[in-house]
mmCIF file of C-alpha atoms in Angstrom:
data_model
loop_
_atom_site.group_PDB
_atom_site.id
_atom_site.type_symbol
_atom_site.label_atom_id
_atom_site.label_comp_id
_atom_site.label_asym_id
_atom_site.label_seq_id
_atom_site.Cartn_x
_atom_site.Cartn_y
_atom_site.Cartn_z
ATOM 1 C CA MET A 1 -13.855 -6.864 23.050
ATOM 2 C CA ASN A 2 -16.842 -6.212 20.731
ATOM 3 C CA LYS A 3 -20.209 -6.943 22.254
ATOM 4 C CA THR A 4 -21.032 -9.258 19.556
ATOM 5 C CA PRO A 5 -18.802 -11.679 17.220
ATOM 6 C CA ASN A 6 -17.983 -9.982 13.816
ATOM 7 C CA LEU A 7 -18.505 -12.250 10.811
ATOM 8 C CA PHE A 8 -15.787 -10.760 9.025
ATOM 9 C CA GLN A 9 -13.362 -11.488 11.548
ATOM 10 C CA TRP A 10 -13.564 -15.111 10.483
ATOM 11 C CA ALA A 11 -14.469 -14.296 6.775
ATOM 12 C CA THR A 12 -11.246 -12.769 6.047
ATOM 13 C CA SER A 13 -10.360 -13.969 2.635
ATOM 14 C CA GLU A 14 -11.052 -12.168 -0.784
ATOM 15 C CA LEU A 15 -13.558 -14.549 -1.683
ATOM 16 C CA SER A 16 -15.622 -13.492 1.422
ATOM 17 C CA GLN A 17 -15.070 -9.750 0.529
ATOM 18 C CA ASP A 18 -16.316 -10.722 -3.141
ATOM 19 C CA ALA A 19 -19.270 -12.112 -1.438
ATOM 20 C CA PHE A 20 -20.040 -9.017 0.566
ATOM 21 C CA LEU A 21 -19.656 -6.669 -2.461
ATOM 22 C CA CYS A 22 -21.997 -8.988 -4.560
ATOM 23 C CA TRP A 23 -24.536 -8.966 -1.879
ATOM 24 C CA PHE A 24 -24.215 -5.171 -1.337
ATOM 25 C CA ILE A 25 -24.486 -4.450 -5.245
ATOM 26 C CA ASP A 26 -27.352 -6.664 -5.551
ATOM 27 C CA TRP A 27 -29.500 -4.373 -3.475
ATOM 28 C CA THR A 28 -29.611 -2.011 -6.513
ATOM 29 C CA HIS A 29 -31.521 -4.752 -8.417
ATOM 30 C CA PRO A 30 -35.049 -3.573 -9.482
ATOM 31 C CA ALA A 31 -36.444 -6.815 -7.894
ATOM 32 C CA TYR A 32 -35.570 -5.294 -4.497
ATOM 33 C CA LYS A 33 -37.069 -1.821 -4.860
ATOM 34 C CA GLY A 34 -38.714 -0.800 -1.889
ATOM 35 C CA VAL A 35 -37.554 -3.699 0.364
ATOM 36 C CA ASN A 36 -34.792 -1.765 2.226
ATOM 37 C CA THR A 37 -34.444 1.838 0.412
ATOM 38 C CA LEU A 38 -31.554 2.805 2.839
ATOM 39 C CA LEU A 39 -29.370 -0.301 1.663
ATOM 40 C CA THR A 40 -30.439 0.466 -1.851
ATOM 41 C CA ASP A 41 -29.452 4.047 -1.808
ATOM 42 C CA SER A 42 -26.138 3.019 -0.170
ATOM 43 C CA ALA A 43 -25.398 0.408 -2.982
ATOM 44 C CA THR A 44 -26.466 3.093 -5.546
ATOM 45 C CA ASN A 45 -23.768 5.569 -4.021
ATOM 46 C CA PHE A 46 -21.206 2.633 -4.361
ATOM 47 C CA ILE A 47 -22.173 2.165 -8.123
ATOM 48 C CA ASN A 48 -21.933 6.060 -8.617
ATOM 49 C CA LEU A 49 -18.584 6.012 -7.257
ATOM 50 C CA MET A 50 -17.371 3.315 -9.511
ATOM 51 C CA THR A 51 -18.992 4.775 -12.579
ATOM 52 C CA ASN A 52 -18.575 8.602 -11.868
ATOM 53 C CA GLY A 53 -22.208 8.923 -11.526
ATOM 54 C CA GLU A 54 -22.758 8.062 -15.201
ATOM 55 C CA ILE A 55 -25.743 5.696 -14.624
ATOM 56 C CA LYS A 56 -28.845 7.522 -13.935
ATOM 57 C CA SER A 57 -31.111 4.697 -13.229
ATOM 58 C CA ILE A 58 -30.879 0.816 -12.939
ATOM 59 C CA ASP A 59 -33.524 -1.086 -14.793
ATOM 60 C CA SER A 60 -31.584 -4.380 -15.194
ATOM 61 C CA LEU A 61 -28.647 -5.835 -13.076
ATOM 62 C CA THR A 62 -26.538 -8.885 -13.655
ATOM 63 C CA ILE A 63 -23.671 -9.909 -11.096
ATOM 64 C CA LYS A 64 -21.179 -12.392 -12.270
ATOM 65 C CA ARG A 65 -18.376 -13.935 -9.805
ATOM 66 C CA GLN A 66 -15.237 -15.395 -11.383
ATOM 67 C CA PHE A 67 -16.227 -14.627 -14.965
ATOM 68 C CA LYS A 68 -13.202 -15.619 -16.875
ATOM 69 C CA SER A 69 -11.188 -15.464 -13.698
ATOM 70 C CA ILE A 70 -12.327 -12.007 -13.064
ATOM 71 C CA ASP A 71 -13.291 -11.410 -9.459
ATOM 72 C CA ILE A 72 -16.644 -9.396 -10.038
ATOM 73 C CA VAL A 73 -18.393 -8.469 -13.196
ATOM 74 C CA ILE A 74 -21.572 -6.239 -13.023
ATOM 75 C CA VAL A 75 -23.774 -5.645 -16.265
ATOM 76 C CA ILE A 76 -26.201 -2.867 -15.610
ATOM 77 C CA ASN A 77 -29.063 -1.931 -18.280
ATOM 78 C CA ASP A 78 -27.380 -4.215 -20.702
ATOM 79 C CA GLU A 79 -25.091 -1.217 -21.450
ATOM 80 C CA HIS A 80 -22.385 -0.802 -18.594
ATOM 81 C CA VAL A 81 -20.032 -3.313 -17.347
ATOM 82 C CA ILE A 82 -18.105 -2.787 -14.290
ATOM 83 C CA LEU A 83 -15.105 -4.812 -13.752
ATOM 84 C CA ILE A 84 -13.935 -5.273 -10.107
ATOM 85 C CA GLU A 85 -10.629 -6.570 -9.304
ATOM 86 C CA ASP A 86 -10.905 -7.216 -5.596
ATOM 87 C CA LYS A 87 -7.678 -7.125 -3.461
ATOM 88 C CA VAL A 88 -7.291 -7.331 0.361
ATOM 89 C CA HIS A 89 -3.652 -7.985 1.179
ATOM 90 C CA SER A 90 -2.423 -9.423 -2.193
ATOM 91 C CA LYS A 91 -1.317 -7.278 -5.197
ATOM 92 C CA GLU A 92 -1.652 -7.630 -8.702
ATOM 93 C CA HIS A 93 0.473 -10.150 -10.499
ATOM 94 C CA GLY A 94 1.698 -10.501 -14.058
ATOM 95 C CA ASN A 95 -0.391 -8.854 -16.719
ATOM 96 C CA GLN A 96 -3.630 -9.906 -15.087
ATOM 97 C CA LEU A 97 -5.161 -6.394 -15.229
ATOM 98 C CA SER A 98 -4.423 -5.720 -18.822
ATOM 99 C CA ARG A 99 -5.494 -9.410 -19.572
ATOM 100 C CA TYR A 100 -8.868 -8.938 -17.754
ATOM 101 C CA LYS A 101 -9.665 -5.473 -19.332
ATOM 102 C CA LYS A 102 -9.083 -6.795 -22.882
ATOM 103 C CA LEU A 103 -11.230 -9.763 -22.010
ATOM 104 C CA LEU A 104 -13.968 -7.785 -21.292
ATOM 105 C CA GLU A 105 -13.307 -5.289 -24.122
ATOM 106 C CA ASN A 106 -13.846 -8.177 -26.533
ATOM 107 C CA GLU A 107 -16.839 -9.791 -24.594
ATOM 108 C CA TYR A 108 -18.654 -6.836 -24.330
ATOM 109 C CA ALA A 109 -17.491 -4.598 -27.237
ATOM 110 C CA ASP A 110 -20.489 -2.409 -27.755
ATOM 111 C CA LYS A 111 -20.778 -1.599 -24.024
ATOM 112 C CA THR A 112 -19.165 1.057 -21.719
ATOM 113 C CA ILE A 113 -16.661 -0.644 -19.368
ATOM 114 C CA TYR A 114 -15.569 0.782 -15.933
ATOM 115 C CA PRO A 115 -12.425 -1.207 -14.879
ATOM 116 C CA ILE A 116 -12.000 -0.911 -10.945
ATOM 117 C CA TYR A 117 -9.130 -1.989 -8.634
ATOM 118 C CA LEU A 118 -10.653 -2.155 -5.224
ATOM 119 C CA LYS A 119 -8.123 -2.485 -2.309
ATOM 120 C CA THR A 120 -9.098 -2.673 1.182
ATOM 121 C CA GLY A 121 -5.652 -3.619 2.508
ATOM 122 C CA ASP A 122 -2.780 -1.547 1.875
ATOM 123 C CA GLN A 123 -0.560 -1.187 -1.006
ATOM 124 C CA SER A 124 2.538 0.807 -1.572
ATOM 125 C CA ARG A 125 2.166 1.782 -5.304
ATOM 126 C CA TYR A 126 -0.645 1.337 -7.768
ATOM 127 C CA LYS A 127 1.264 1.863 -10.983
ATOM 128 C CA SER A 128 -0.013 -1.121 -12.864
ATOM 129 C CA ALA A 129 -3.518 -0.133 -12.061
ATOM 130 C CA ASN A 130 -2.973 3.299 -13.129
ATOM 131 C CA ASP A 131 -1.036 2.277 -16.243
ATOM 132 C CA ASN A 132 -4.106 0.182 -17.244
ATOM 133 C CA GLY A 133 -6.641 2.682 -16.943
ATOM 134 C CA TYR A 134 -8.288 1.438 -13.691
ATOM 135 C CA LYS A 135 -10.083 3.549 -11.157
ATOM 136 C CA ILE A 136 -8.615 2.919 -7.971
ATOM 137 C CA ILE A 137 -10.934 2.517 -4.851
ATOM 138 C CA ARG A 138 -9.220 2.301 -1.515
ATOM 139 C CA ARG A 139 -10.426 1.304 1.717
ATOM 140 C CA LYS A 140 -11.069 5.017 2.632
ATOM 141 C CA ASP A 141 -13.102 5.406 -0.320
ATOM 142 C CA LEU A 142 -15.398 2.368 0.337
ATOM 143 C CA LEU A 143 -15.582 3.421 4.001
ATOM 144 C CA ASP A 144 -16.842 6.715 3.113
ATOM 145 C CA VAL A 145 -19.727 5.005 1.334
ATOM 146 C CA LEU A 146 -20.487 2.485 4.120
ATOM 147 C CA GLU A 147 -20.098 4.900 6.984
ATOM 148 C CA GLU A 148 -22.558 7.415 5.391
ATOM 149 C CA GLY A 149 -24.982 4.378 5.207
ATOM 150 C CA ILE A 150 -24.588 3.748 8.947
ATOM 151 C CA GLN A 151 -25.408 7.642 9.596
ATOM 152 C CA SER A 152 -28.437 7.411 7.423
ATOM 153 C CA GLY A 153 -29.767 4.567 9.640
ATOM 154 C CA ILE A 154 -28.582 1.314 8.171
ATOM 155 C CA ASP A 155 -28.609 -1.452 10.997
ATOM 156 C CA ASN A 156 -28.300 -4.464 8.784
ATOM 157 C CA SER A 157 -25.958 -6.772 10.523
ATOM 158 C CA ILE A 158 -23.827 -8.029 7.562
ATOM 159 C CA TYR A 159 -23.415 -4.381 6.486
ATOM 160 C CA VAL A 160 -22.548 -3.049 9.996
ATOM 161 C CA ASP A 161 -20.172 -6.081 10.366
ATOM 162 C CA PHE A 162 -18.349 -5.297 7.397
ATOM 163 C CA THR A 163 -18.103 -1.664 8.154
ATOM 164 C CA ASN A 164 -16.743 -2.193 11.588
ATOM 165 C CA PHE A 165 -14.339 -4.638 10.294
ATOM 166 C CA LEU A 166 -12.970 -2.220 7.742
ATOM 167 C CA LYS A 167 -12.905 0.628 10.474
ATOM 168 C CA ARG A 168 -10.903 -1.797 12.818
ATOM 169 C CA ARG A 169 -8.193 -2.278 9.972
ATOM 170 C CA ARG A 170 -7.935 1.332 9.478
ATOM 171 C CA SER A 171 -7.562 1.820 13.297
ATOM 172 C CA SER A 172 -4.618 -0.803 13.372
ATOM 173 C CA VAL A 173 -3.057 0.778 10.390
ATOM 174 C CA GLN A 174 -3.174 4.289 12.238
ATOM 175 C CA SER A 175 -2.010 2.691 15.452
ATOM 176 C CA TYR A 176 1.425 4.133 14.807
ATOM 177 C CA LEU A 177 0.125 7.500 16.024
ATOM 178 C CA THR A 178 -0.833 6.504 19.439
ATOM 179 C CA LEU A 179 1.209 3.604 20.359
ATOM 180 C CA PRO A 180 4.543 3.792 22.084
ATOM 181 C CA PHE A 181 7.594 2.564 19.791
ATOM 182 C CA GLU A 182 7.815 -0.717 21.681
ATOM 183 C CA ASP A 183 4.256 -1.516 20.976
ATOM 184 C CA TRP A 184 4.093 -1.131 17.302
ATOM 185 C CA HIS A 185 3.139 -3.888 14.997
ATOM 186 C CA TRP A 186 3.008 -4.874 11.323
ATOM 187 C CA ASP A 187 0.022 -2.495 10.645
ATOM 188 C CA SER A 188 1.847 0.249 12.499
ATOM 189 C CA TRP A 189 4.777 0.172 10.270
ATOM 190 C CA LYS A 190 2.399 -0.035 7.190
ATOM 191 C CA GLY A 191 0.755 3.303 8.469
ATOM 192 C CA PHE A 192 4.023 4.831 9.439
ATOM 193 C CA TYR A 193 5.460 4.248 5.951
ATOM 194 C CA GLN A 194 2.393 5.596 4.120
ATOM 195 C CA ASN A 195 2.877 8.701 6.079
ATOM 196 C CA ILE A 196 6.603 9.029 5.129
ATOM 197 C CA GLN A 197 5.834 8.402 1.548
ATOM 198 C CA LYS A 198 3.398 11.198 1.416
ATOM 199 C CA GLY A 199 6.011 13.471 3.407
ATOM 200 C CA PHE A 200 8.782 12.773 1.001
ATOM 201 C CA ASN A 201 6.614 12.162 -2.059
ATOM 202 C CA ASP A 202 9.254 9.349 -2.672
ATOM 203 C CA GLY A 203 9.779 5.861 -1.840
ATOM 204 C CA THR A 204 8.446 2.416 -1.904
ATOM 205 C CA TRP A 205 7.316 -0.156 0.936
ATOM 206 C CA ASP A 206 6.727 -3.735 0.903
ATOM 207 C CA TYR A 207 7.458 -7.024 2.368
ATOM 208 C CA VAL A 208 11.277 -8.079 2.357
ATOM 209 C CA PRO A 209 11.593 -11.824 2.797
ATOM 210 C CA GLN A 210 14.304 -13.571 4.931
ATOM 211 C CA ARG A 211 15.011 -16.787 6.759
ATOM 212 C CA ASN A 212 13.926 -15.270 10.040
ATOM 213 C CA GLY A 213 10.571 -14.180 8.827
ATOM 214 C CA GLY A 214 11.550 -10.943 6.976
ATOM 215 C CA PHE A 215 10.456 -7.233 7.623
ATOM 216 C CA LEU A 216 8.395 -4.441 6.183
ATOM 217 C CA GLY A 217 11.116 -2.378 4.279
ATOM 218 C CA TYR A 218 10.808 1.298 3.112
ATOM 219 C CA TRP A 219 13.231 2.467 0.602
ATOM 220 C CA TRP A 220 13.985 5.823 -0.834
ATOM 221 C CA HIS A 221 16.172 8.784 -1.992
ATOM 222 C CA TRP A 222 17.778 6.840 -4.936
ATOM 223 C CA ASN A 223 21.016 8.108 -6.454
ATOM 224 C CA SER A 224 23.560 6.789 -8.884
ATOM 225 C CA GLY A 225 27.439 7.183 -9.029
ATOM 226 C CA LYS A 226 30.693 5.686 -10.439
ATOM 227 C CA ILE A 227 33.907 4.709 -8.839
ATOM 228 C CA ASP A 228 36.813 3.753 -11.078
ATOM 229 C CA ASP A 229 34.473 2.919 -13.685
ATOM 230 C CA VAL A 230 32.168 0.789 -11.649
ATOM 231 C CA SER A 231 28.578 2.120 -11.749
ATOM 232 C CA PHE A 232 26.392 1.501 -8.551
ATOM 233 C CA GLU A 233 23.360 3.040 -7.075
ATOM 234 C CA TYR A 234 22.894 4.320 -3.535
ATOM 235 C CA TYR A 235 19.866 4.769 -1.322
ATOM 236 C CA LEU A 236 18.273 4.730 1.989
ATOM 237 C CA GLN A 237 16.296 1.751 3.714
ATOM 238 C CA LEU A 238 14.020 1.482 6.818
ATOM 239 C CA GLU A 239 14.025 -2.003 8.226
ATOM 240 C CA HIS A 240 11.352 -1.050 11.140
ATOM 241 C CA THR A 241 13.893 0.195 13.786
ATOM 242 C CA LYS A 242 16.793 0.035 11.806
ATOM 243 C CA LEU A 243 17.795 2.894 9.132
ATOM 244 C CA CYS A 244 20.431 1.613 6.457
ATOM 245 C CA ILE A 245 22.778 3.249 3.976
ATOM 246 C CA LYS A 246 22.595 0.840 0.934
ATOM 247 C CA ILE A 247 24.314 0.400 -2.321
ATOM 248 C CA TYR A 248 23.591 -1.771 -5.107
ATOM 249 C CA VAL A 249 26.649 -2.858 -7.133
ATOM 250 C CA GLU A 250 26.748 -5.524 -9.983
ATOM 251 C CA GLY A 251 29.784 -7.459 -11.240
ATOM 252 C CA THR A 252 32.438 -9.321 -9.422
ATOM 253 C CA LYS A 253 33.063 -9.707 -5.763
ATOM 254 C CA GLU A 254 36.196 -7.373 -6.247
ATOM 255 C CA ASN A 255 34.258 -4.565 -7.704
ATOM 256 C CA LYS A 256 31.626 -4.910 -4.727
ATOM 257 C CA TYR A 257 34.482 -4.645 -2.107
ATOM 258 C CA HIS A 258 36.273 -2.035 -3.799
ATOM 259 C CA VAL A 259 33.047 0.286 -4.216
ATOM 260 C CA ARG A 260 31.806 -0.369 -0.780
ATOM 261 C CA ASN A 261 35.200 0.703 0.664
ATOM 262 C CA LYS A 262 35.609 3.835 -1.247
ATOM 263 C CA PHE A 263 32.007 4.653 -0.477
ATOM 264 C CA ARG A 264 32.741 4.396 3.062
ATOM 265 C CA GLN A 265 35.788 6.432 2.738
ATOM 266 C CA LYS A 266 33.598 9.410 1.586
ATOM 267 C CA LEU A 267 30.524 8.548 3.826
ATOM 268 C CA TYR A 268 32.058 8.394 7.325
ATOM 269 C CA PRO A 269 33.929 11.898 7.405
ATOM 270 C CA LEU A 270 30.833 13.486 5.735
ATOM 271 C CA ALA A 271 28.457 11.912 8.206
ATOM 272 C CA GLU A 272 30.730 13.578 10.881
ATOM 273 C CA GLU A 273 30.417 16.916 9.354
ATOM 274 C CA HIS A 274 26.541 16.474 9.429
ATOM 275 C CA LYS A 275 26.825 15.353 13.099
ATOM 276 C CA ILE A 276 25.068 12.139 12.123
ATOM 277 C CA ASP A 277 26.315 9.081 14.097
ATOM 278 C CA ILE A 278 26.475 5.922 11.857
ATOM 279 C CA HIS A 279 28.335 2.741 12.122
ATOM 280 C CA GLN A 280 29.716 0.149 9.953
ATOM 281 C CA ASN A 281 27.061 -2.660 9.041
ATOM 282 C CA GLY A 282 26.321 -5.166 6.095
ATOM 283 C CA ARG A 283 27.799 -8.074 4.207
ATOM 284 C CA ILE A 284 29.041 -8.183 0.669
ATOM 285 C CA GLY A 285 26.318 -8.749 -1.818
ATOM 286 C CA LYS A 286 24.784 -7.124 -4.771
ATOM 287 C CA TRP A 287 22.596 -5.133 -2.460
ATOM 288 C CA MET A 288 24.718 -3.978 0.478
ATOM 289 C CA THR A 289 24.278 -2.386 3.678
ATOM 290 C CA VAL A 290 27.318 -0.111 4.081
ATOM 291 C CA ALA A 291 26.257 1.669 7.416
ATOM 292 C CA ALA A 292 23.222 2.118 9.626
ATOM 293 C CA LEU A 293 22.228 4.797 11.841
ATOM 294 C CA SER A 294 23.596 4.303 15.572
ATOM 295 C CA ASN A 295 20.547 6.039 17.113
ATOM 296 C CA GLU A 296 16.871 5.889 16.990
ATOM 297 C CA TYR A 297 15.711 7.841 13.847
ATOM 298 C CA ARG A 298 11.920 8.122 15.155
ATOM 299 C CA ILE A 299 11.251 11.308 17.500
ATOM 300 C CA LYS A 300 8.907 11.079 20.359
ATOM 301 C CA ASP A 301 6.569 13.991 21.603
ATOM 302 C CA ASN A 302 5.784 14.744 24.995
ATOM 303 C CA SER A 303 3.217 11.982 25.268
ATOM 304 C CA ASP A 304 5.797 9.273 24.229
ATOM 305 C CA VAL A 305 4.284 8.771 20.793
ATOM 306 C CA ILE A 306 5.493 9.538 17.474
ATOM 307 C CA ASP A 307 6.132 13.097 16.269
ATOM 308 C CA MET A 308 5.780 12.857 12.721
ATOM 309 C CA LYS A 309 6.930 16.266 11.700
ATOM 310 C CA ALA A 310 9.985 15.970 14.038
ATOM 311 C CA THR A 311 10.673 12.510 12.461
ATOM 312 C CA ILE A 312 10.434 13.385 8.815
ATOM 313 C CA GLU A 313 12.653 16.338 9.553
ATOM 314 C CA ASN A 314 15.287 14.142 11.067
ATOM 315 C CA LEU A 315 14.971 11.811 8.142
ATOM 316 C CA LYS A 316 15.617 14.734 5.779
ATOM 317 C CA ARG A 317 18.862 15.448 7.563
ATOM 318 C CA ILE A 318 19.910 11.813 6.198
ATOM 319 C CA ASN A 319 18.556 12.775 2.880
ATOM 320 C CA ASN A 320 20.941 15.951 2.863
ATOM 321 C CA LEU A 321 23.911 13.774 3.760
ATOM 322 C CA MET A 322 23.208 11.641 0.953
ATOM 323 C CA ASN A 323 22.876 14.637 -1.448
ATOM 324 C CA ASP A 324 26.207 15.848 -0.266
ATOM 325 C CA LEU A 325 27.959 12.502 -1.546
ATOM 326 C CA LYS A 326 29.350 13.071 -5.033
ATOM 327 C CA PHE A 327 30.721 10.222 -7.162
ATOM 328 C CA ASP A 328 32.158 10.922 -10.742
#
């Protein structure tokens, strides 16, 4: 347990994070020059991160929260405008990133705008932010700034609490590297899936809702085929401890039965050739599990924790099985 309570253990919402960021950035205001040089320097480093170091001095600063529904808008020297879409666990929705950017481009047509997508939680893909020209600042990027500030001597309790809170979140996501399999939790799976994603440079992970509470899934290695003029897709999916071979078939129930049965007829003998033990699994639907791996796909090392290199190599064996499945 911590020696003292952490404010951000209780203030966990995005609004609380907005408040910290506004407080932090406000230390660059000319009115606070010389009050706490270390805090001002750290906040200036954060602004440099967001603006690629293009603002050489700060002579005026205006901070707006929830301006036209945008989380944070910062106007510097009446020339530069920083748009921060601040996320913890939620993701962008609809066309909000495009809409917010256009709103500020209209509002500040004569100014330089820096759109920022700041994420202190974890997210599988950032396609929308990239497509809309946002600079993505992840938890690691923000922590780099904050931890440098701690090393410089900052001991402000708000600053230290927020830094420690983000460090604990980072440690929780990295827990898959040190915990026995049976002790993995939600954040452990996030970290594990992110590691696989890097290893394969392929795949997406996200929450999959179900009546029993759902799971965090990871799906990758998509292929397409056709059986008797019925087109379908097939891919791999992790459901925490379960590895599934899946197919996606549109059309009638008869088509789904037919494709699933023909798919299994090719899959099972091929799995035997690859020495991969699978068993029949799943129900009829548009997205169907046709088989599941019969044993644990994760590999332990001598310390009884995950051996990531061996685990990825084991998953590549399943990839190779899928590569050898051929459908005209």
